[in-house]
Short mmCIF file of C-alpha atoms in Angstrom, two decimals:
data_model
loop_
_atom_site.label_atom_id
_atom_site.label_comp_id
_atom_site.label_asym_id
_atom_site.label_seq_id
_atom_site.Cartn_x
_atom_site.Cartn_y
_atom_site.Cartn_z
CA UNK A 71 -3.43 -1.09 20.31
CA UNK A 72 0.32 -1.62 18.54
CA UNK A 73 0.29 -1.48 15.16
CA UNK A 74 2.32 -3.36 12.34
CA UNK A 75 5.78 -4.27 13.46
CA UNK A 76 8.83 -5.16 11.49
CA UNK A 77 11.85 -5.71 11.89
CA UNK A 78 14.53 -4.86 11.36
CA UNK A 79 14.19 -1.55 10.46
CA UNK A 80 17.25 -1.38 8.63
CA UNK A 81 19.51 -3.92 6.90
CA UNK A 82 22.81 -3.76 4.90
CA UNK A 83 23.71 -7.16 2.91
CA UNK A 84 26.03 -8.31 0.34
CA UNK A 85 25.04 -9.69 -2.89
CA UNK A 86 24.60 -13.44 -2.79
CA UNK A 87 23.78 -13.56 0.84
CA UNK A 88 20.21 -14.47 1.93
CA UNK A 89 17.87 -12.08 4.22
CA UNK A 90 14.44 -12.95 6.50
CA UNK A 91 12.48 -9.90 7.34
CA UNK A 92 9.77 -10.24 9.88
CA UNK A 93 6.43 -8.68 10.96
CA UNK A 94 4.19 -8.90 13.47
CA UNK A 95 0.55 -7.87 12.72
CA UNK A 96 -1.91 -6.15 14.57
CA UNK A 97 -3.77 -8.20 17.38
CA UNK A 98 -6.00 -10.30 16.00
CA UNK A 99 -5.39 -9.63 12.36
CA UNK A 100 -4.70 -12.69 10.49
CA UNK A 101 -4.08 -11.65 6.95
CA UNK A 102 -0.30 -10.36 6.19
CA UNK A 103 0.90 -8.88 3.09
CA UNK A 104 4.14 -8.02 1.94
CA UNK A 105 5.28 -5.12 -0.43
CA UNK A 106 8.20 -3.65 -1.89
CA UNK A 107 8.73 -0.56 -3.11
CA UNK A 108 11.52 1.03 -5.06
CA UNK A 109 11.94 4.33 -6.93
CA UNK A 110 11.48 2.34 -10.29
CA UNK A 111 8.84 0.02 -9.85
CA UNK A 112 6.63 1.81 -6.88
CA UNK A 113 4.79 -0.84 -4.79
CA UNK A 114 4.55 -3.73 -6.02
CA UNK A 115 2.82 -6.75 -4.32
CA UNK A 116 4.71 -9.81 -3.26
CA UNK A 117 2.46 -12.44 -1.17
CA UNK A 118 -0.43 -12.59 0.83
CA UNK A 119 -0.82 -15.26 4.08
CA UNK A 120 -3.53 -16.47 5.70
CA UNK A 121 -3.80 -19.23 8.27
CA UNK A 122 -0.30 -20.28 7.82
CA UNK A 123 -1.03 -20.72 3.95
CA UNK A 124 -0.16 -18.82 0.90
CA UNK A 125 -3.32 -17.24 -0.58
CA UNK A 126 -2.05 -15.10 -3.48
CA UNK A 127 1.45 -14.75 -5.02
CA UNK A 128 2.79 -11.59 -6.76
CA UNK A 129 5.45 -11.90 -10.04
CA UNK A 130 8.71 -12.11 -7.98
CA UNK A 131 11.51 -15.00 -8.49
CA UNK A 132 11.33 -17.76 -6.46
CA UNK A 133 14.24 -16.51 -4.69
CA UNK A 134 11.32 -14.65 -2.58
CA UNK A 135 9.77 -16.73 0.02
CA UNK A 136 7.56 -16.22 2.58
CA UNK A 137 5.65 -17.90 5.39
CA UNK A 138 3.21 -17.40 7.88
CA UNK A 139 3.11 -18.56 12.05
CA UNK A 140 0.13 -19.62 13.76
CA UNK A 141 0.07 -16.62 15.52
CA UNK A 142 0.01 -14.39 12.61
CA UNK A 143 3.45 -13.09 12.62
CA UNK A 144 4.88 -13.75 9.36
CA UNK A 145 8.53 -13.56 7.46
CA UNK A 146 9.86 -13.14 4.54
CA UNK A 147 13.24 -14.58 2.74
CA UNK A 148 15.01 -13.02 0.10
CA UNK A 149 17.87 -15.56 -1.28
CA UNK A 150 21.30 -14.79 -3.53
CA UNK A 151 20.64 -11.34 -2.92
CA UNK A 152 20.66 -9.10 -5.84
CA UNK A 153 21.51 -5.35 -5.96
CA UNK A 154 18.13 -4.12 -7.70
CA UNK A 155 16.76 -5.99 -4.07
CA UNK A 156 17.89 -3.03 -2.25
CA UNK A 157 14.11 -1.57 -1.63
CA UNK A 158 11.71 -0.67 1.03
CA UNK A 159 10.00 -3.95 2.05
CA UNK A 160 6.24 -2.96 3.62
CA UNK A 161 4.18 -5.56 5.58
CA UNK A 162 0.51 -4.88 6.37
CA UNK A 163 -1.78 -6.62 8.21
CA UNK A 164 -6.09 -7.31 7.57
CA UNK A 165 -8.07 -8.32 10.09
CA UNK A 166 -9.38 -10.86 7.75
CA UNK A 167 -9.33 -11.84 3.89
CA UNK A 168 -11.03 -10.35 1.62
CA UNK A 169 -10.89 -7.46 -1.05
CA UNK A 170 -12.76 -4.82 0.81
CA UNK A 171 -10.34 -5.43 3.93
CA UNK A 172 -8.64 -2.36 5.41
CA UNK A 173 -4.60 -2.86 5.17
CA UNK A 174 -2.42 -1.29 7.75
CA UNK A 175 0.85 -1.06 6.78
CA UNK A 176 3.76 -1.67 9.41
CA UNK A 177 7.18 1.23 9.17
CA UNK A 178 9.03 -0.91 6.56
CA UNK A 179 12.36 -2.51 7.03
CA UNK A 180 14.93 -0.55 4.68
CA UNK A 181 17.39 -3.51 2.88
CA UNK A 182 20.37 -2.01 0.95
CA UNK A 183 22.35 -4.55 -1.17
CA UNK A 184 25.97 -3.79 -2.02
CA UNK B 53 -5.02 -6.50 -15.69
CA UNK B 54 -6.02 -3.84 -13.30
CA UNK B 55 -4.24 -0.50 -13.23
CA UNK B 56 -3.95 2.96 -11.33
CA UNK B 57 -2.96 5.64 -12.77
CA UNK B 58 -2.01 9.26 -10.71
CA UNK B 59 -0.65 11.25 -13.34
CA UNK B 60 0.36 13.84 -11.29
CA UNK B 61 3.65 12.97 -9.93
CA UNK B 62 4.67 15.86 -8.00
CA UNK B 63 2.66 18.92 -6.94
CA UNK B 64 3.75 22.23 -4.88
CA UNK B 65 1.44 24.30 -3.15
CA UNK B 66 1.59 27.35 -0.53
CA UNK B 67 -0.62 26.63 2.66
CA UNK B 68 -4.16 27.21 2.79
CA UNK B 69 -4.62 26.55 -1.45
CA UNK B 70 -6.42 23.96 -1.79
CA UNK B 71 -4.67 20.62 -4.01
CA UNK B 72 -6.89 18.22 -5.91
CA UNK B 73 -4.79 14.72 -6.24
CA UNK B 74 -6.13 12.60 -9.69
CA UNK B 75 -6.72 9.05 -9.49
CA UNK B 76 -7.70 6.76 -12.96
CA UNK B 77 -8.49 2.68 -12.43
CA UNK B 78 -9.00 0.03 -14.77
CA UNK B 79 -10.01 -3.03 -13.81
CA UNK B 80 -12.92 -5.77 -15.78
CA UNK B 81 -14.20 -6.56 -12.06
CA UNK B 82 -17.62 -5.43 -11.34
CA UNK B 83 -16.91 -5.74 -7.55
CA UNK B 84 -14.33 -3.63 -6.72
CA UNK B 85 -12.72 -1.74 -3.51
CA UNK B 86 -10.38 1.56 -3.84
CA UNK B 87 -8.07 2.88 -1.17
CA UNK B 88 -6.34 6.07 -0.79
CA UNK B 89 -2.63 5.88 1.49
CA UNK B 90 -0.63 8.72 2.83
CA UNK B 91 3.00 7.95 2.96
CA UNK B 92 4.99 10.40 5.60
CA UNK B 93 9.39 10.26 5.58
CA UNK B 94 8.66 8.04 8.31
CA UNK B 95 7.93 5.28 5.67
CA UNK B 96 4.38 3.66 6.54
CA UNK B 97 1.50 3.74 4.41
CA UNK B 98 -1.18 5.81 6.33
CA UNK B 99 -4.85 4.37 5.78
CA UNK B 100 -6.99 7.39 4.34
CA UNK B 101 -10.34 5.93 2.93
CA UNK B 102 -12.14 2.99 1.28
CA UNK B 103 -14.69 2.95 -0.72
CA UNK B 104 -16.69 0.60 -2.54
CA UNK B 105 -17.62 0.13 -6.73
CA UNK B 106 -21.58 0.56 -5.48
CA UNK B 107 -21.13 3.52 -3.33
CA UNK B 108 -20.59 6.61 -5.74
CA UNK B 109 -21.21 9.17 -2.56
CA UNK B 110 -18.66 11.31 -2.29
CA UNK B 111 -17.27 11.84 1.43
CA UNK B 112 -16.30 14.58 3.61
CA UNK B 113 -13.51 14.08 6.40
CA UNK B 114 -12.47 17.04 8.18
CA UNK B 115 -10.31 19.00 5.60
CA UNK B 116 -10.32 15.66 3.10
CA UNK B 117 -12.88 15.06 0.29
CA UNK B 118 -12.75 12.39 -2.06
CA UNK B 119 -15.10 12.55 -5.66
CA UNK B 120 -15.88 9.02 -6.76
CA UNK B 121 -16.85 8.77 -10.25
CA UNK B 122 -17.99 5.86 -12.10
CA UNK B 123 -18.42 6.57 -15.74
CA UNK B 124 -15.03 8.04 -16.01
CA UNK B 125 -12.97 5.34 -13.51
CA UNK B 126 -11.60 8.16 -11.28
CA UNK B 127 -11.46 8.80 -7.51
CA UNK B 128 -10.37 11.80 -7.03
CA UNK B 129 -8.82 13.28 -3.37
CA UNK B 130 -9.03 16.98 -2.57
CA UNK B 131 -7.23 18.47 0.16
CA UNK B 132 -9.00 21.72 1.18
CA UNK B 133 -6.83 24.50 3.09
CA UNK B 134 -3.42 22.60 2.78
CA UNK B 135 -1.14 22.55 5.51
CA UNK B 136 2.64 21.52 5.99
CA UNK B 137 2.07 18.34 7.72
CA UNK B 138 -0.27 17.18 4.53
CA UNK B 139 3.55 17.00 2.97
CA UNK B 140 3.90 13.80 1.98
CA UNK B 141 3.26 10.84 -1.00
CA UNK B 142 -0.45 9.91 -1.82
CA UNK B 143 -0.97 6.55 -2.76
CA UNK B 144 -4.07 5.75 -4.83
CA UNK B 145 -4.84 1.86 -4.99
CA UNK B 146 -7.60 -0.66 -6.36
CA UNK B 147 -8.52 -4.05 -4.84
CA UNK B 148 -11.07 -6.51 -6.47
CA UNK B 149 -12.09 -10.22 -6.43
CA UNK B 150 -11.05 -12.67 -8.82
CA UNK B 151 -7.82 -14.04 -9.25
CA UNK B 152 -5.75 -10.94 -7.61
CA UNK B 153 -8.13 -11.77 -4.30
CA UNK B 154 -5.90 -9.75 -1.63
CA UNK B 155 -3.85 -7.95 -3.92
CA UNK B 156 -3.21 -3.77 -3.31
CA UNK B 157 -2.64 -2.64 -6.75
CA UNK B 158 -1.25 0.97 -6.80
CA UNK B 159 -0.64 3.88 -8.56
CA UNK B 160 2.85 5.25 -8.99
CA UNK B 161 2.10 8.12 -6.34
CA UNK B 162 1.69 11.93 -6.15
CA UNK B 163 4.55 13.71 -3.96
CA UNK B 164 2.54 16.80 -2.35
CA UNK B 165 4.53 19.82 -0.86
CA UNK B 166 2.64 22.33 1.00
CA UNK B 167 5.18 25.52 1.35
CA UNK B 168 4.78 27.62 4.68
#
């Protein structure tokens, strides 16, 4: 059974510029999370989807956007890239939602702003 | 608010010691879920355990133990007979109902080193 995939894996952008990440869950998992995690501020939770809708939002700027397919696989959009975006971004997929749901976490895609 | 706290942020051992890895939660939720991660250089978040606010067992995996304790908010992770490939950042993290529903809150993380 594959696992959590994102891509890309790595991604070098210029401030201002805009950025979608993307992840594809686990078969049959329909809950996707998204993460990001620097050396400052560990990991810190951005969204959650499920079917194709928002459930819970994190304290990011708007300039962080997500959305959901109706096959699971979800993205996420960073606008006017800012340098203190450059972080580990971490999807994970739940079969379902729910508190007590196991997350497995994808590789991460790497985004460096300069 | 919830909050994990792993005050440990960086431990060294020699193989075979065995490493005990703290974990501290707050949270007002009665219902609540906590999670221990391995995170290898490769990046992902490993899934270790969960365990539940009504199950105060502790639980034996292999080489892996982890001491849940109610009346003083800790979860505790040993590691018994370390070995190099342990290596790595433990994650400690709390998940409840309410209004933070999905939401993986975690602790800042404890970098373990297991010397040959």
């Amino acid at each position: 059974k594959a696992g959590v995939t994102q891509t890309p894996r790595y991604l070098i952008k210029t401030r201002g510029q805009q950025v979608t990440l993307s992840c594809s869950p686990i078969s049959g998992h329909r809950s996707v999370s998204w993460y990001q995690q620097t050396p400052g501020q560990g990991l810190q939770f951005l969204f959650e989807y499920f079917s194709e809708t928002q459930r819970n939002k994190g304290n990011f700027p708007g300039r962080f956007s997500g959305r959901q397919f109706s096959n699971s696989r979800s993205e996420m959009n960073v606008s006017t890239l800012e340098l203190g975006d450059s972080a580990l971004y971490l999807c994970a997929s739940s079969l379902r939602l729910g508190p007590s749901q196991e997350a497995f976490f994808g590789q991460g895609t790497r985004l460096t702003v300069v | 608010a919830q909050k994990v706290t792993q005050a440990q942020t960086e431990i060294s051992v020699v193989e075979k010691e065995d490493v005990t890895l703290d974990c501290v939660y707050e949270t007002r939720d009665t219902t609540y879920y906590l999670f221990w991660y391995k995170q290898p250089p490769s990046g992902e978040l490993v899934f270790l355990i969960r365990r539940n606010s009504f199950d105060e067992q502790n639980e034996i995996s292999g080489r892996y133990s982890w001491n849940f304790q109610k009346s003083t908010s800790s979860f505790n992770f040993t590691i018994t007979a370390s070995q190099v490939v342990d290596s790595a950042v433990y994650f400690c993290a709390l998940r409840s109902g309410g209004t933070s529903y999905g939401k993986l809150t975690f602790g800042q993380g404890t970098i373990l080193t297991v010397h040959p």
